[in-house]
């Protein structure tokens, strides 16, 4: 018979001899191990949810049951979990995108019964080999199924991942009597209900079938503050001024990859030990950066949300946000990294005017319309697998959105992933328009709540707990620690000299734009006879800055979002500075502007100024062809098809050197690529693209 003392003994192996098993932890363990129930545990970060499933896994294994399968969403989380399992004497392994070479060995360990715990990413659940050869045995013989960070199952949650919904299929195939545990720290009432429906845990069911453990979400170590420090330069200078005074080591979150790299570079220039950590960071480098933070070899990681769920550094001393996340729930999840085993940790939000622009951008790439989704279904064949790149030319969706659509359709049964790609199943499918409309409205409410968090005079911790429907939150409760309860620890003031220095660093113009090198696959399917390497495109180019830059971003957005007008003198000076620093093989001899519907005056005046200042031949404007149609396509193949033939042949006369091709904003790079091709076909030996701004 399993006892609480057995569980306590394993906990001490996990967390040290001073660790004490909570009553609710034992309640959950007993429900899983003894009663073989399904359970939903919603508890704050640091409460000990992972201890529940590792202790349960070891007790179940000792009783002769099969291995525990943990579906875990992030590599950082998996690495921490494997390390924790080893401390408790639990044999654990993981299957994810960073250890492909180990997959066969891990599969064999599963078959031979040499593993106690297998951690898998949700994406693996529908990998054809894993799904067909490994998963059936696991589903039949598993001792326990754990769905960690279970809010990812719900598209109401802040970090919805379509692959997580495949867990429903796994649940349906589980052997009888196999317990299931779903855990999360960030779920309000709506998300809890949706997770319960998706996974068949918690919700309205009770008694002998399920257990719901939902505790209070107060984090007594966190000191929450909001500092209205102003624009990008002011906020960057504020961080530089305060960083050494912040306790221990921590995380500085940014909303975009560009901001993470920019801020990390600025702080390193001022002598701080920091590094950037984003979704674009290679897996091996991520692991090293996490280790550096854990060992306090860096003061901070400047990170996007890629460093979020599951990263476990109990003594993390601070979390600073340069820009506000779009949801209080997401914000609570990120600040929950701090102060897990310390008496006090600083949490500071530095909101920016551009935050809502970033929110709108991410909202614009949400689930597409019914017509676009049905185009995906229609493009698939029931008998011939097609890869995602092969589907792109057939549907007007970018790669990321297309993959999301395919995953949702897979869960819904309309398509199926097989070796080589995707096939249609022929099953009927309905578009839940009301659900997506409700989701959009919920997102807008969350954004408004995030704005209200910044301006509230009430308790900030109680505000966040209220957004999460904390069952233990009392009316008018105050934490006594946040800036509104205890008085502000920080002021928004920045030393004038430090601010001037930061502004000069941030306003150094010039970002390289890499030219497109390969044509999108499948162009021939939509009538464009182009394939392989691009032989007649532009050379590497330059922009003054990115729209998300801390320095130039705000100035560029103000000009590009305003009424069309001659180029401001400050932009001209910046352009000249960029051109002067450009390490081209051969200096341009002429300048040509791209036709613009939004900014014809801006482009025309910039071309005139650059021609005069640089003593370049002014070729005027590359005009649109009369039959040209505006390009609104989302993916590369459709953009290329739409841009092909968009311009009249320019008259470049006797120009015998590179042509500087000027645009206002570059996004995907295809407009500059196709326009450069038209200029080169007119006789230019090379084209150097230049734009005021890039989107990212």
mmCIF file of C-alpha atoms in Angstrom, residues 386-559:
data_model
loop_
_atom_site.group_PDB
_atom_site.id
_atom_site.type_symbol
_atom_site.label_atom_id
_atom_site.label_comp_id
_atom_site.label_asym_id
_atom_site.label_seq_id
_atom_site.Cartn_x
_atom_site.Cartn_y
_atom_site.Cartn_z
ATOM 1 C CA UNK A 386 2.049 16.839 -50.188
ATOM 2 C CA UNK A 387 4.602 18.646 -48.051
ATOM 3 C CA UNK A 388 3.944 22.064 -46.557
ATOM 4 C CA UNK A 389 6.343 23.784 -49.025
ATOM 5 C CA UNK A 390 4.577 22.042 -51.922
ATOM 6 C CA UNK A 391 1.201 23.284 -50.671
ATOM 7 C CA UNK A 392 2.313 26.908 -50.328
ATOM 8 C CA UNK A 393 1.996 27.782 -54.037
ATOM 9 C CA UNK A 394 -1.535 26.349 -54.066
ATOM 10 C CA UNK A 395 -2.947 28.378 -51.165
ATOM 11 C CA UNK A 396 -2.510 31.999 -50.170
ATOM 12 C CA UNK A 397 -1.088 31.393 -46.706
ATOM 13 C CA UNK A 398 2.388 31.925 -45.274
ATOM 14 C CA UNK A 399 4.319 28.931 -43.953
ATOM 15 C CA UNK A 400 3.576 29.503 -40.254
ATOM 16 C CA UNK A 401 -0.172 30.040 -40.705
ATOM 17 C CA UNK A 402 -0.410 27.152 -43.163
ATOM 18 C CA UNK A 403 1.207 24.784 -40.678
ATOM 19 C CA UNK A 404 -1.169 25.972 -37.949
ATOM 20 C CA UNK A 405 -4.184 25.369 -40.220
ATOM 21 C CA UNK A 406 -2.974 21.886 -41.141
ATOM 22 C CA UNK A 407 -2.468 20.968 -37.493
ATOM 23 C CA UNK A 408 -5.947 22.160 -36.527
ATOM 24 C CA UNK A 409 -7.492 20.319 -39.483
ATOM 25 C CA UNK A 410 -5.555 17.205 -38.483
ATOM 26 C CA UNK A 411 -7.006 17.329 -34.980
ATOM 27 C CA UNK A 412 -10.458 17.907 -36.463
ATOM 28 C CA UNK A 413 -10.042 14.868 -38.733
ATOM 29 C CA UNK A 414 -10.183 16.653 -42.101
ATOM 30 C CA UNK A 415 -6.516 15.982 -42.949
ATOM 31 C CA UNK A 416 -3.895 13.523 -41.783
ATOM 32 C CA UNK A 417 -0.150 13.772 -41.520
ATOM 33 C CA UNK A 418 1.692 10.881 -43.178
ATOM 34 C CA UNK A 419 5.228 10.224 -44.357
ATOM 35 C CA UNK A 420 6.023 12.846 -46.949
ATOM 36 C CA UNK A 421 3.466 15.413 -45.835
ATOM 37 C CA UNK A 422 -0.303 15.695 -45.620
ATOM 38 C CA UNK A 423 -3.337 14.029 -47.196
ATOM 39 C CA UNK A 424 -7.034 14.814 -47.029
ATOM 40 C CA UNK A 425 -9.317 12.319 -45.302
ATOM 41 C CA UNK A 426 -12.517 13.198 -47.113
ATOM 42 C CA UNK A 427 -14.319 13.727 -43.816
ATOM 43 C CA UNK A 428 -16.706 16.639 -43.537
ATOM 44 C CA UNK A 429 -15.451 19.696 -41.673
ATOM 45 C CA UNK A 430 -17.200 22.745 -40.302
ATOM 46 C CA UNK A 431 -15.671 26.149 -39.566
ATOM 47 C CA UNK A 432 -16.510 27.261 -36.038
ATOM 48 C CA UNK A 433 -16.896 30.929 -36.935
ATOM 49 C CA UNK A 434 -18.587 31.845 -33.668
ATOM 50 C CA UNK A 435 -15.716 30.402 -31.645
ATOM 51 C CA UNK A 436 -13.107 32.336 -33.611
ATOM 52 C CA UNK A 437 -15.148 35.534 -33.321
ATOM 53 C CA UNK A 438 -15.441 34.995 -29.578
ATOM 54 C CA UNK A 439 -11.699 34.353 -29.384
ATOM 55 C CA UNK A 440 -10.983 37.618 -31.167
ATOM 56 C CA UNK A 441 -13.225 39.477 -28.744
ATOM 57 C CA UNK A 442 -11.553 37.768 -25.781
ATOM 58 C CA UNK A 443 -8.122 38.821 -27.060
ATOM 59 C CA UNK A 444 -9.278 42.440 -27.280
ATOM 60 C CA UNK A 445 -10.607 42.287 -23.712
ATOM 61 C CA UNK A 446 -7.265 40.904 -22.530
ATOM 62 C CA UNK A 447 -5.402 43.716 -24.275
ATOM 63 C CA UNK A 448 -7.653 46.269 -22.608
ATOM 64 C CA UNK A 449 -7.048 44.583 -19.257
ATOM 65 C CA UNK A 450 -3.298 44.825 -19.821
ATOM 66 C CA UNK A 451 -3.678 48.570 -20.385
ATOM 67 C CA UNK A 452 -5.753 48.821 -17.205
ATOM 68 C CA UNK A 453 -3.056 46.961 -15.253
ATOM 69 C CA UNK A 454 -0.611 49.714 -16.206
ATOM 70 C CA UNK A 455 -2.844 52.505 -14.876
ATOM 71 C CA UNK A 456 -4.615 50.901 -11.927
ATOM 72 C CA UNK A 457 -4.207 52.486 -8.510
ATOM 73 C CA UNK A 458 -5.270 49.246 -6.864
ATOM 74 C CA UNK A 459 -3.149 46.273 -5.859
ATOM 75 C CA UNK A 460 -1.300 44.948 -8.898
ATOM 76 C CA UNK A 461 -1.013 41.364 -7.625
ATOM 77 C CA UNK A 462 -4.737 41.264 -6.865
ATOM 78 C CA UNK A 463 -5.408 42.619 -10.358
ATOM 79 C CA UNK A 464 -3.479 39.741 -11.949
ATOM 80 C CA UNK A 465 -5.053 37.174 -9.628
ATOM 81 C CA UNK A 466 -8.479 38.536 -10.547
ATOM 82 C CA UNK A 467 -7.713 38.090 -14.239
ATOM 83 C CA UNK A 468 -6.918 34.447 -13.457
ATOM 84 C CA UNK A 469 -10.118 33.976 -11.440
ATOM 85 C CA UNK A 470 -8.100 33.064 -8.337
ATOM 86 C CA UNK A 471 -10.540 31.190 -6.062
ATOM 87 C CA UNK A 472 -8.747 32.440 -2.933
ATOM 88 C CA UNK A 473 -8.774 36.139 -3.824
ATOM 89 C CA UNK A 474 -10.701 38.114 -1.213
ATOM 90 C CA UNK A 475 -12.619 41.328 -2.035
ATOM 91 C CA UNK A 476 -10.383 44.396 -1.769
ATOM 92 C CA UNK A 477 -7.369 42.232 -0.903
ATOM 93 C CA UNK A 478 -4.002 43.990 -1.143
ATOM 94 C CA UNK A 479 -0.598 42.331 -1.371
ATOM 95 C CA UNK A 480 1.250 45.025 0.595
ATOM 96 C CA UNK A 481 4.306 44.677 -1.673
ATOM 97 C CA UNK A 482 3.580 46.234 -5.090
ATOM 98 C CA UNK A 483 4.275 49.883 -5.912
ATOM 99 C CA UNK A 484 0.624 50.810 -5.348
ATOM 100 C CA UNK A 485 0.481 49.097 -1.959
ATOM 101 C CA UNK A 486 3.909 49.845 -0.544
ATOM 102 C CA UNK A 487 5.047 52.870 -2.528
ATOM 103 C CA UNK A 488 7.244 52.904 -5.588
ATOM 104 C CA UNK A 489 10.741 51.475 -5.370
ATOM 105 C CA UNK A 490 11.703 52.950 -8.731
ATOM 106 C CA UNK A 491 11.327 56.344 -10.383
ATOM 107 C CA UNK A 492 11.131 56.924 -14.125
ATOM 108 C CA UNK A 493 13.913 59.513 -14.106
ATOM 109 C CA UNK A 494 17.077 58.857 -16.107
ATOM 110 C CA UNK A 495 20.314 60.813 -15.933
ATOM 111 C CA UNK A 496 20.430 63.296 -18.806
ATOM 112 C CA UNK A 497 23.960 62.312 -19.804
ATOM 113 C CA UNK A 498 23.129 58.609 -19.771
ATOM 114 C CA UNK A 499 20.020 59.260 -21.866
ATOM 115 C CA UNK A 500 21.975 61.277 -24.421
ATOM 116 C CA UNK A 501 24.554 58.494 -24.670
ATOM 117 C CA UNK A 502 21.843 55.858 -25.125
ATOM 118 C CA UNK A 503 20.099 57.927 -27.799
ATOM 119 C CA UNK A 504 23.316 58.327 -29.733
ATOM 120 C CA UNK A 505 23.878 54.568 -29.611
ATOM 121 C CA UNK A 506 20.307 53.753 -30.619
ATOM 122 C CA UNK A 507 20.176 56.283 -33.430
ATOM 123 C CA UNK A 508 23.132 54.888 -35.295
ATOM 124 C CA UNK A 509 21.348 54.097 -38.544
ATOM 125 C CA UNK A 510 21.881 51.126 -40.769
ATOM 126 C CA UNK A 511 20.632 47.543 -40.830
ATOM 127 C CA UNK A 512 21.606 45.075 -43.538
ATOM 128 C CA UNK A 513 18.830 43.361 -45.494
ATOM 129 C CA UNK A 514 19.733 39.975 -46.947
ATOM 130 C CA UNK A 515 18.525 39.386 -50.506
ATOM 131 C CA UNK A 516 16.352 36.465 -51.450
ATOM 132 C CA UNK A 517 18.471 33.719 -52.984
ATOM 133 C CA UNK A 518 15.983 31.012 -54.033
ATOM 134 C CA UNK A 519 12.663 31.195 -55.847
ATOM 135 C CA UNK A 520 9.709 29.729 -53.922
ATOM 136 C CA UNK A 521 8.952 26.129 -54.828
ATOM 137 C CA UNK A 522 6.012 25.339 -57.068
ATOM 138 C CA UNK A 523 5.819 28.629 -58.995
ATOM 139 C CA UNK A 524 5.166 26.700 -62.196
ATOM 140 C CA UNK A 525 1.886 25.478 -60.691
ATOM 141 C CA UNK A 526 0.565 29.049 -60.718
ATOM 142 C CA UNK A 527 1.936 30.040 -64.107
ATOM 143 C CA UNK A 528 5.303 31.585 -63.205
ATOM 144 C CA UNK A 529 8.254 29.894 -64.977
ATOM 145 C CA UNK A 530 10.848 30.546 -62.265
ATOM 146 C CA UNK A 531 12.684 28.016 -60.129
ATOM 147 C CA UNK A 532 15.962 27.353 -58.356
ATOM 148 C CA UNK A 533 18.537 29.997 -57.546
ATOM 149 C CA UNK A 534 17.791 33.668 -58.227
ATOM 150 C CA UNK A 535 20.427 34.775 -60.730
ATOM 151 C CA UNK A 536 19.245 38.311 -61.491
ATOM 152 C CA UNK A 537 18.144 39.671 -58.119
ATOM 153 C CA UNK A 538 19.572 42.493 -55.979
ATOM 154 C CA UNK A 539 22.782 42.629 -53.978
ATOM 155 C CA UNK A 540 22.595 42.850 -50.161
ATOM 156 C CA UNK A 541 20.857 46.070 -49.152
ATOM 157 C CA UNK A 542 20.381 48.474 -46.269
ATOM 158 C CA UNK A 543 17.596 50.154 -44.309
ATOM 159 C CA UNK A 544 17.856 53.008 -41.832
ATOM 160 C CA UNK A 545 16.195 50.873 -39.158
ATOM 161 C CA UNK A 546 13.486 48.399 -38.276
ATOM 162 C CA UNK A 547 9.979 49.493 -37.363
ATOM 163 C CA UNK A 548 10.473 47.625 -34.071
ATOM 164 C CA UNK A 549 13.834 49.235 -33.268
ATOM 165 C CA UNK A 550 14.149 50.899 -29.880
ATOM 166 C CA UNK A 551 15.750 53.946 -31.469
ATOM 167 C CA UNK A 552 14.642 54.464 -35.064
ATOM 168 C CA UNK A 553 11.414 52.483 -34.830
ATOM 169 C CA UNK A 554 9.304 55.258 -33.327
ATOM 170 C CA UNK A 555 10.598 57.934 -35.749
ATOM 171 C CA UNK A 556 10.100 55.701 -38.761
ATOM 172 C CA UNK A 557 6.577 54.700 -37.744
ATOM 173 C CA UNK A 558 5.649 58.344 -37.213
ATOM 174 C CA UNK A 559 6.761 59.275 -40.745
#
